[in-house]
PDB file of C-alpha atoms in Angstrom:
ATOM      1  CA  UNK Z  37      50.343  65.078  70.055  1.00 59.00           C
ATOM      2  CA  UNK Z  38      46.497  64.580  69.814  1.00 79.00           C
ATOM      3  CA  UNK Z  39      45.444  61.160  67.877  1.00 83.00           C
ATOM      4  CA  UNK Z  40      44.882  63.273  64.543  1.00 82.00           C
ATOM      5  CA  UNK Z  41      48.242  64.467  64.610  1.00 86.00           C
ATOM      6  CA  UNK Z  42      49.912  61.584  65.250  1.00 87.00           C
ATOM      7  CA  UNK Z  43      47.898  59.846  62.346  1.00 86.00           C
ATOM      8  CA  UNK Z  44      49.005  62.455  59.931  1.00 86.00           C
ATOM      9  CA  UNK Z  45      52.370  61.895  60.781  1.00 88.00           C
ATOM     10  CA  UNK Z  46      52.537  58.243  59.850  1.00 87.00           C
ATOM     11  CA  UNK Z  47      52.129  58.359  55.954  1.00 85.00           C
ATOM     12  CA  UNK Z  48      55.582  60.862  56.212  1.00 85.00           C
ATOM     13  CA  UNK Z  49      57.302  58.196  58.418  1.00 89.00           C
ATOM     14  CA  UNK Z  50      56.341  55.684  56.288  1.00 86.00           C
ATOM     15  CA  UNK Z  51      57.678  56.936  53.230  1.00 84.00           C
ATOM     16  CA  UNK Z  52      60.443  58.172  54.961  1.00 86.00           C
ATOM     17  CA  UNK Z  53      61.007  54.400  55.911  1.00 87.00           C
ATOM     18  CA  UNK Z  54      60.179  52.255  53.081  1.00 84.00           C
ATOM     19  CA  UNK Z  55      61.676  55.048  50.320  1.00 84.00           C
ATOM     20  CA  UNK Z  56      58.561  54.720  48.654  1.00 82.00           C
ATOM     21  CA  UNK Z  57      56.415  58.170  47.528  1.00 81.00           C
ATOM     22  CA  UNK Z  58      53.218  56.662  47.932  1.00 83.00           C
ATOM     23  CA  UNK Z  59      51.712  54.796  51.547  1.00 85.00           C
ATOM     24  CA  UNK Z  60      48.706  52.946  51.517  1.00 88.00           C
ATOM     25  CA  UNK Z  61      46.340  51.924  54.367  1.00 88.00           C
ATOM     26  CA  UNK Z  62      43.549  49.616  54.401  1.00 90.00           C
ATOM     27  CA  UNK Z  63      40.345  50.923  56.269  1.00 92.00           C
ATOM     28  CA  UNK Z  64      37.231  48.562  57.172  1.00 90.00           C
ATOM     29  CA  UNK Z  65      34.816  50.830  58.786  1.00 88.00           C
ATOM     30  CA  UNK Z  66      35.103  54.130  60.333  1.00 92.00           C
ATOM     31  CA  UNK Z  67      35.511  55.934  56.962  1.00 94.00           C
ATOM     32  CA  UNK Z  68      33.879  59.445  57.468  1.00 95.00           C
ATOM     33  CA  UNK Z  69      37.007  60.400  59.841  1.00 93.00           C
ATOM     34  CA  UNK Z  70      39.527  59.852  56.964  1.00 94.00           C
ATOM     35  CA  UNK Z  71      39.478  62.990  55.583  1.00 93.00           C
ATOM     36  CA  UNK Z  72      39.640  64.518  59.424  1.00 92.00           C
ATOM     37  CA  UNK Z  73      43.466  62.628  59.644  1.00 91.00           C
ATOM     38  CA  UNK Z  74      44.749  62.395  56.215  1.00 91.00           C
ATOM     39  CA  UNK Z  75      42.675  65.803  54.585  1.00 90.00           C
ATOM     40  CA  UNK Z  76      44.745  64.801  51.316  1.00 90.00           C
ATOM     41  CA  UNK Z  77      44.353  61.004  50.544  1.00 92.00           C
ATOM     42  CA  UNK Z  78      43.392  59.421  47.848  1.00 95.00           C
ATOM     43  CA  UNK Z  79      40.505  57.100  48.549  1.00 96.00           C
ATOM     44  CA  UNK Z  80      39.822  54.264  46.612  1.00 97.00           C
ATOM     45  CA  UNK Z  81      36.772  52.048  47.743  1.00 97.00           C
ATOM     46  CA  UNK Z  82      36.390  48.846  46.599  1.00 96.00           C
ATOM     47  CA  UNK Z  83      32.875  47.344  46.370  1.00 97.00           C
ATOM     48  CA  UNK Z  84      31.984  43.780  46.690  1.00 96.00           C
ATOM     49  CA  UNK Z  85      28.717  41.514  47.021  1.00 97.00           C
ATOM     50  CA  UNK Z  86      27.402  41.958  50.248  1.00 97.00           C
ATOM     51  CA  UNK Z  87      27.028  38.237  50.637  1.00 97.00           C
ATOM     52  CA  UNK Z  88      30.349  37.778  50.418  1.00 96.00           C
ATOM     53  CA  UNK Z  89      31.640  40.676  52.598  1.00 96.00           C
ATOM     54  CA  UNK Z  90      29.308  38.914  55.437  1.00 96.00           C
ATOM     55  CA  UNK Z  91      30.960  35.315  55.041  1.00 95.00           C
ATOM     56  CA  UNK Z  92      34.266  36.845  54.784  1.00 93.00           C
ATOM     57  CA  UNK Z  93      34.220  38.430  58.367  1.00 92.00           C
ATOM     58  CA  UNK Z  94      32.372  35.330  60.011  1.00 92.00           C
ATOM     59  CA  UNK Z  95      35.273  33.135  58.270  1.00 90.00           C
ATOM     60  CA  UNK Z  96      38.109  35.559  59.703  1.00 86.00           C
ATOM     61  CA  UNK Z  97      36.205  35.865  62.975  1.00 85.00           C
ATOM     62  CA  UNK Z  98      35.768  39.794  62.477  1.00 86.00           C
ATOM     63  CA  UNK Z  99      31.774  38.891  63.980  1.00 90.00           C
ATOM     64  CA  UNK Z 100      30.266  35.782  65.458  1.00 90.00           C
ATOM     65  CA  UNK Z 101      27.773  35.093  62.454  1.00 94.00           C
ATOM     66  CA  UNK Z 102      25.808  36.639  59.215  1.00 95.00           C
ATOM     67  CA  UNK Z 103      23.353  38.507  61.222  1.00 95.00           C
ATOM     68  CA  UNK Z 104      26.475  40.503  62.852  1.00 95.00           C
ATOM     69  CA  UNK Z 105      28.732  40.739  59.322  1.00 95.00           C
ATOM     70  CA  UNK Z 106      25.773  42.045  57.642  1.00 96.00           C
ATOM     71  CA  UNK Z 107      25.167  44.583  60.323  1.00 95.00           C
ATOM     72  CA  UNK Z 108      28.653  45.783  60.172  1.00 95.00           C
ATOM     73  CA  UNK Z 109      28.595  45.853  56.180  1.00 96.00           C
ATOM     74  CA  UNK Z 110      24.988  48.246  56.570  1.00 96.00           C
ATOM     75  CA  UNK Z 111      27.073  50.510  59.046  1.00 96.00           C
ATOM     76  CA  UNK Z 112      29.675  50.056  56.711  1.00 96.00           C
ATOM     77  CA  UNK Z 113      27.499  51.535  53.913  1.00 96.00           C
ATOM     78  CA  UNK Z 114      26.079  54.535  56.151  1.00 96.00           C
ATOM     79  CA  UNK Z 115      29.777  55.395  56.887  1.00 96.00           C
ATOM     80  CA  UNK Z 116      30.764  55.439  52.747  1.00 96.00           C
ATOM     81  CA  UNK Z 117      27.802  57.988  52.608  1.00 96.00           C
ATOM     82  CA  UNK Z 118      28.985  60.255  54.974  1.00 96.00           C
ATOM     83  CA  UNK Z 119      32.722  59.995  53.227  1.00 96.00           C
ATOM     84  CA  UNK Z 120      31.723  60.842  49.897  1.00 95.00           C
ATOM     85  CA  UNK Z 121      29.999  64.046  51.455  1.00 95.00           C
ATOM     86  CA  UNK Z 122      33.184  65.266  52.403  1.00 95.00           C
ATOM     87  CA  UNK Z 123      35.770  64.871  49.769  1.00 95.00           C
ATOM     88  CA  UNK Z 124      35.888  66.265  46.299  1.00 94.00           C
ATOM     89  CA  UNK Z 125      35.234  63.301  43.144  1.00 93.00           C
ATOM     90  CA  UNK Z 126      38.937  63.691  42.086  1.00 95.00           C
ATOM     91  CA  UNK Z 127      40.213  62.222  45.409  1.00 96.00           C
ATOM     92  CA  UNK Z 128      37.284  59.412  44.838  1.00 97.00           C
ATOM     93  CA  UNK Z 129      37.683  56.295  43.125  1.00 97.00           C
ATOM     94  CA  UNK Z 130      35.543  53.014  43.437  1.00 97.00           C
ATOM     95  CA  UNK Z 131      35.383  49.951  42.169  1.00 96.00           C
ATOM     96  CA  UNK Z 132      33.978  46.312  42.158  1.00 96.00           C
ATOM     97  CA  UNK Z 133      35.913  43.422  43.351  1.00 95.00           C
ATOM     98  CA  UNK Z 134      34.015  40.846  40.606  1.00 95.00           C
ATOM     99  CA  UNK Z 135      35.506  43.185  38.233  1.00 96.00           C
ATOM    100  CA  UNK Z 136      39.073  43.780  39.246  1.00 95.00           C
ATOM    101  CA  UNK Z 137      39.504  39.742  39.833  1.00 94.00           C
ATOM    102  CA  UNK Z 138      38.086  39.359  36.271  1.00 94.00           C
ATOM    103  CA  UNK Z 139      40.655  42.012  34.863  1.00 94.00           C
ATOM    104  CA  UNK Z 140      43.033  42.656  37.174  1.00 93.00           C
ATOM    105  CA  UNK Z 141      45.388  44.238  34.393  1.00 94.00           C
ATOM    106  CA  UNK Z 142      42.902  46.888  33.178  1.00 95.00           C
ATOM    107  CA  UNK Z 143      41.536  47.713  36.959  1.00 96.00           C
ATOM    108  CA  UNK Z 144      45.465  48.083  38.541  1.00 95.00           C
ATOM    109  CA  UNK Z 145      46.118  50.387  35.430  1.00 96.00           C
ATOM    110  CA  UNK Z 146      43.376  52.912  36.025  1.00 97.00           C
ATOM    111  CA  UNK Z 147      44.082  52.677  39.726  1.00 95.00           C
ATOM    112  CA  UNK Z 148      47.708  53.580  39.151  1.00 94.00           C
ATOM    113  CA  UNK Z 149      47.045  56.587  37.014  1.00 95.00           C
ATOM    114  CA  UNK Z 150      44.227  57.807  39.649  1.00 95.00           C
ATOM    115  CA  UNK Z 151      47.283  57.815  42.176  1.00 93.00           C
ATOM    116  CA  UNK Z 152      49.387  59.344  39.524  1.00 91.00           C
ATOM    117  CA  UNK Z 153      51.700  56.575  38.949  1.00 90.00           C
ATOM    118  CA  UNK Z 154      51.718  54.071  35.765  1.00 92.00           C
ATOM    119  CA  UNK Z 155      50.547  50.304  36.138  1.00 92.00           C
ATOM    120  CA  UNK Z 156      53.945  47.502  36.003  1.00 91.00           C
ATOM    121  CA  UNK Z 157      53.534  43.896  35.243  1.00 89.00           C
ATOM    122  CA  UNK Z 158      55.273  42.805  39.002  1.00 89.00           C
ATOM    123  CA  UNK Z 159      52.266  44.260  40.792  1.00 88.00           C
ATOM    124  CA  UNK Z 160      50.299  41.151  40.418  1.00 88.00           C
ATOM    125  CA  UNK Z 161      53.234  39.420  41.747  1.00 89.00           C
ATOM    126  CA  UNK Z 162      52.261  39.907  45.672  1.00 86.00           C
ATOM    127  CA  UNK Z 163      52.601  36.436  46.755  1.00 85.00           C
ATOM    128  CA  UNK Z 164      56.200  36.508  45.992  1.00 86.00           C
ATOM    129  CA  UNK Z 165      56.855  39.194  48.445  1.00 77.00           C
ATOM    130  CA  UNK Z 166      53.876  38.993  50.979  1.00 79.00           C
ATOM    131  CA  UNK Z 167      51.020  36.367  52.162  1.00 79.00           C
ATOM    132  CA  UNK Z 168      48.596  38.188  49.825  1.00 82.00           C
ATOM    133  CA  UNK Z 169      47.801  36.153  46.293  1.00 84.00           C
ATOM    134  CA  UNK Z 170      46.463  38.172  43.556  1.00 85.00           C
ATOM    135  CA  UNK Z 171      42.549  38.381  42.636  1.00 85.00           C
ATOM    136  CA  UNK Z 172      41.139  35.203  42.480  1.00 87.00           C
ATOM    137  CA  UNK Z 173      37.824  34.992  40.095  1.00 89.00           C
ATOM    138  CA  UNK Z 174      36.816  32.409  41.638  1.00 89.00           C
ATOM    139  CA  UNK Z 175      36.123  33.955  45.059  1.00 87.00           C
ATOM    140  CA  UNK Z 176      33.828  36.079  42.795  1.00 90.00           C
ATOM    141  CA  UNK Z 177      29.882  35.620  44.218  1.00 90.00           C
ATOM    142  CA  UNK Z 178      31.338  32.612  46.252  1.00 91.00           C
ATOM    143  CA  UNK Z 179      27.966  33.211  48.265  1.00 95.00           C
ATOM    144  CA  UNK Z 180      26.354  31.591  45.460  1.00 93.00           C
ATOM    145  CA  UNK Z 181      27.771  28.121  45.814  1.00 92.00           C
ATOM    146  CA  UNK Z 182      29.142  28.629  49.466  1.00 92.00           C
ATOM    147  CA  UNK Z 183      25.912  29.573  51.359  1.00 94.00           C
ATOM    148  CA  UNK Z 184      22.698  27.581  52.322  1.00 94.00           C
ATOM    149  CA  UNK Z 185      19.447  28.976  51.416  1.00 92.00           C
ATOM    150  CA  UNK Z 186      18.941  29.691  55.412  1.00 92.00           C
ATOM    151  CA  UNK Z 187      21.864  31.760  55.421  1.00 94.00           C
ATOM    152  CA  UNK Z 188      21.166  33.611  52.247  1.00 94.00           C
ATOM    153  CA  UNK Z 189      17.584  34.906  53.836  1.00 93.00           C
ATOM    154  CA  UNK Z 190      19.389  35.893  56.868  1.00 93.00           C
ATOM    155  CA  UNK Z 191      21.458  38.249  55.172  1.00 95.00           C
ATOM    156  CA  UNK Z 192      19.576  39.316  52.800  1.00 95.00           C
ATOM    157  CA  UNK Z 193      16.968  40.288  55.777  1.00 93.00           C
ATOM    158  CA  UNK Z 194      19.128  41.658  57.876  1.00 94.00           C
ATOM    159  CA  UNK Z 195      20.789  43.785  55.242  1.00 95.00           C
ATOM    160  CA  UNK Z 196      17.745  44.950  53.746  1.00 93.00           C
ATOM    161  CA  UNK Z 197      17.201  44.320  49.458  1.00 95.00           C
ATOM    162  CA  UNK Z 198      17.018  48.252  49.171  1.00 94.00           C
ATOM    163  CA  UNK Z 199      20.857  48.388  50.618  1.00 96.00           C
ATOM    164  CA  UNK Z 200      21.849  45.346  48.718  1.00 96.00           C
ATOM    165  CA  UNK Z 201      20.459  47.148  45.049  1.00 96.00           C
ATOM    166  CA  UNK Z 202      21.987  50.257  45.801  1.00 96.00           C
ATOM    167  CA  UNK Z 203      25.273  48.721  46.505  1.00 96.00           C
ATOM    168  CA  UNK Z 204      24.973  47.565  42.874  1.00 96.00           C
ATOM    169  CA  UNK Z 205      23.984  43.377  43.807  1.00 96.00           C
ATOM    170  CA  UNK Z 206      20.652  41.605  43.203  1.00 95.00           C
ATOM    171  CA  UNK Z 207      19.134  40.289  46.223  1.00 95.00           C
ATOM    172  CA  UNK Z 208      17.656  36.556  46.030  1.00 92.00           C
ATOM    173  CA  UNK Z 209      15.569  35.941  48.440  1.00 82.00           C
ATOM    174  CA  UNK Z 210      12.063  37.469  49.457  1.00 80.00           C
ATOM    175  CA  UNK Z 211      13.228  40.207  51.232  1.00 75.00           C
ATOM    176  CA  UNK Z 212      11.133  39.498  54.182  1.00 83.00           C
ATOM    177  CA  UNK Z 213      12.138  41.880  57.081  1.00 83.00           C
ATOM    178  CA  UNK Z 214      12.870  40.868  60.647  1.00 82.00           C
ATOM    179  CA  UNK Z 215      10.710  41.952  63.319  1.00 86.00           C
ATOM    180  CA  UNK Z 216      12.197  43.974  66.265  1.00 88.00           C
ATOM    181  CA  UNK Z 217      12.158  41.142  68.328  1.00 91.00           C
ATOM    182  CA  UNK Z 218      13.742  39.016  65.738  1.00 88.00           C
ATOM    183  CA  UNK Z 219      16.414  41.499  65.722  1.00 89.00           C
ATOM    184  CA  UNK Z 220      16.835  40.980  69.104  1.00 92.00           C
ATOM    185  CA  UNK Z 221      17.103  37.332  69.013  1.00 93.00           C
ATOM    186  CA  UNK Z 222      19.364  37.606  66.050  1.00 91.00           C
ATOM    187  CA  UNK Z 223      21.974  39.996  67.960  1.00 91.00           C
ATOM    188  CA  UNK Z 224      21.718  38.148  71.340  1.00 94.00           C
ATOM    189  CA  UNK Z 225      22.603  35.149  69.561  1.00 93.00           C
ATOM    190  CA  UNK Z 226      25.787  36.731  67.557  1.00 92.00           C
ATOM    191  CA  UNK Z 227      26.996  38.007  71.055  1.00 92.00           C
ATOM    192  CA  UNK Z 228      27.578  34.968  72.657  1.00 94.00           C
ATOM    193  CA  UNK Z 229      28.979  33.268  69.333  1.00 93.00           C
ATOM    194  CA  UNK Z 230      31.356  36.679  69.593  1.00 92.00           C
ATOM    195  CA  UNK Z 231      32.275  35.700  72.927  1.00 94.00           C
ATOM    196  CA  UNK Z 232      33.411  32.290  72.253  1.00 94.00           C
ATOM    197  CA  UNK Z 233      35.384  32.673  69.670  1.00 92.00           C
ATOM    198  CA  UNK Z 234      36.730  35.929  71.873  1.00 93.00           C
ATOM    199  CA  UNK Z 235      37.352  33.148  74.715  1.00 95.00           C
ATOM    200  CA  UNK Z 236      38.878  30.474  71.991  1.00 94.00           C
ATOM    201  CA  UNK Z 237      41.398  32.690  70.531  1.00 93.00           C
ATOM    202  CA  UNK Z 238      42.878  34.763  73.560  1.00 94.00           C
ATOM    203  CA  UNK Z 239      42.186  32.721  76.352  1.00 96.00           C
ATOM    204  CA  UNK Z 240      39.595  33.172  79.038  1.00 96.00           C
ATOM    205  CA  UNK Z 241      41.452  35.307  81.441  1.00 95.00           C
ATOM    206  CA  UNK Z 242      42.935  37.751  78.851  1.00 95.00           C
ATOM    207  CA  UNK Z 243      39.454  38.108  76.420  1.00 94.00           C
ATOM    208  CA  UNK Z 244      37.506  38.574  80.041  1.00 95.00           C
ATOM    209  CA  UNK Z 245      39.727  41.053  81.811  1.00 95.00           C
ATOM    210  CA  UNK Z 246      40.092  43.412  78.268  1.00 94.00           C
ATOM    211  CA  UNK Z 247      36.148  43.404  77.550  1.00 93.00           C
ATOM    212  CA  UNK Z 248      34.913  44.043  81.266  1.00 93.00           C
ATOM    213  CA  UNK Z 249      37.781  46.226  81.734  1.00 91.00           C
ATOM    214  CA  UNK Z 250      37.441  48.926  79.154  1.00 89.00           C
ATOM    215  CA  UNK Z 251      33.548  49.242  81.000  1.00 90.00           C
ATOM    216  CA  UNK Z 252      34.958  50.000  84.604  1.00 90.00           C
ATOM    217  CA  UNK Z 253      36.687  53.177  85.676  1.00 84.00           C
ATOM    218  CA  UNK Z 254      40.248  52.824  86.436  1.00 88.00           C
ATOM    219  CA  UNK Z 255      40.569  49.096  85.308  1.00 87.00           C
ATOM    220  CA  UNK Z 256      42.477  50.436  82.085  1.00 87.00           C
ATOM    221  CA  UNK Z 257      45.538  52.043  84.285  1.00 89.00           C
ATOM    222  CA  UNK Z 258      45.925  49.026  86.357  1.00 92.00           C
ATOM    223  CA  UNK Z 259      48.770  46.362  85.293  1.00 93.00           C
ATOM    224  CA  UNK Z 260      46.560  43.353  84.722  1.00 93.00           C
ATOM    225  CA  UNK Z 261      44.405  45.394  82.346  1.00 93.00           C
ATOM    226  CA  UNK Z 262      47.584  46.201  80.304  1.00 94.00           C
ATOM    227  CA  UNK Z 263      49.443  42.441  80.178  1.00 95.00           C
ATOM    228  CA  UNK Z 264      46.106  41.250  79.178  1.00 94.00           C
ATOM    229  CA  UNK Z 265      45.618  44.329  76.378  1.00 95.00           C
ATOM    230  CA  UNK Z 266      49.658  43.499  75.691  1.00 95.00           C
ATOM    231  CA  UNK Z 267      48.799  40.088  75.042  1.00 95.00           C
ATOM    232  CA  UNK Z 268      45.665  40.376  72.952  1.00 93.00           C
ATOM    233  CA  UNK Z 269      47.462  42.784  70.913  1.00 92.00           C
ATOM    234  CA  UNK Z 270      50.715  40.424  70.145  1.00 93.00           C
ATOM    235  CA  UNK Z 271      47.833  37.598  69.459  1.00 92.00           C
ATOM    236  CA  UNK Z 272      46.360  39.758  66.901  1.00 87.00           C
ATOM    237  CA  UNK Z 273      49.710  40.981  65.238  1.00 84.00           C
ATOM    238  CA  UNK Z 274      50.518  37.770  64.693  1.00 84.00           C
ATOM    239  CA  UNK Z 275      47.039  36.779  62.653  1.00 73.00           C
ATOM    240  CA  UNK Z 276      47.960  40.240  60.044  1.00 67.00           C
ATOM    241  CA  UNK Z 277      48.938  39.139  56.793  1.00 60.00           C
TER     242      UNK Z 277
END
């Protein structure tokens, strides 16, 4: 079957599985080709301070620093756009994060009812069953007391204060923009961070031989390319939550 296909198949498989009526997947990027593989979902986006978003994938090692997270986040943004151009409002639902950890109740109620269900108390139970804990407040504008003036600026500048208001945040800073070959400095520099922490967490050999591969023909079929792409992958299934 052709990828599409395949990815429609896995919410019935799923629910087929766990006995459950409704599946859920989380989605990080990429979000314009939802409605391409699952033309029915339910999409529920939830918003968050930019700031935030950036520290968050430097501190899981998603990118090498705030100059790459806050790239991602503005892709992130275009990719939202293009979503919501495709999809009809009663298969849209967003929200903010500051607001769901400040009310988790009220937010997990409405949710529940846009995905036709009804809102129970054991919801906010995850950590019991899973190494998710529930909305924390306090992780709430974190940037605030968690980030250096420096680091504020750059990604604020890199994300533009135009993207940041329309997101629904405030920027701080003075919005200065980076020159082109500022931005070339800037992404040079997250690169190599992204290839150290590439080389720290899967080895050398296996985070060389996966990244070079995939850019030479025929490296992908041969047996080293696919123990290395083997072992990445157990690596990173065993970092999921």
């Amino acid at each position: 079957a052709d990828f599409p296909t395949a990815m429609r198949a896995i919410p019935r498989q799923r629910r087929e599985q766990d006995g459950k009526p409704v599946f859920g997947a989380v989605v990080h990027n990429d979000y314009s080709h939802l409605p391409r593989l699952w033309p029915d979902a339910k999409i529920i986006y939830l918003n968050r301070d930019p700031r935030d978003i950036a520290r968050s994938c430097v501190n899981v090692e998603f990118k090498g620093d705030l100059y790459g997270a806050s790239k991602i986040w503005l892709e992130s943004r275009h990719e939202l756009e293009l979503l919501k151009g495709k999809i009809s409002d009663n298969n849209y639902m967003e929200l903010r994060f500051e607001d769901l950890a400040a009310d988790p109740e009220t937010w997990l109620t409405k949710i529940c009812g846009f995905l036709g269900g009804s809102y129970e108390p054991g919801m906010l139970q995850i950590d019991e069953n899973s190494t998710y804990q529930p909305p924390d407040p306090k992780l709430a504008k974190n940037w605030r007391t968690g980030a250096s003036q420096g680091d504020i600026d750059l990604m604020e500048r890199t994300m533009g204060h135009d993207a940041i208001r329309a997101a629904g945040y405030e920027p701080a800073g003075d919005g200065r923009p980076f020159s082109a070959v500022g931005h070339v400095m800037a992404g040079t520099r997250e690169r190599m961070k992204r290839h150290q922490q590439g080389m720290r967490r899967f080895g050398t050999f296996t985070y060389w031989t996966t990244v070079i591969g995939r850019r030479l023909p025929g490296v992908t079929r041969t047996g080293v390319y696919k123990r290395a792409i083997a072992r990445r992958n157990d690596i990173v299934q065993q970092g999921l939550k």
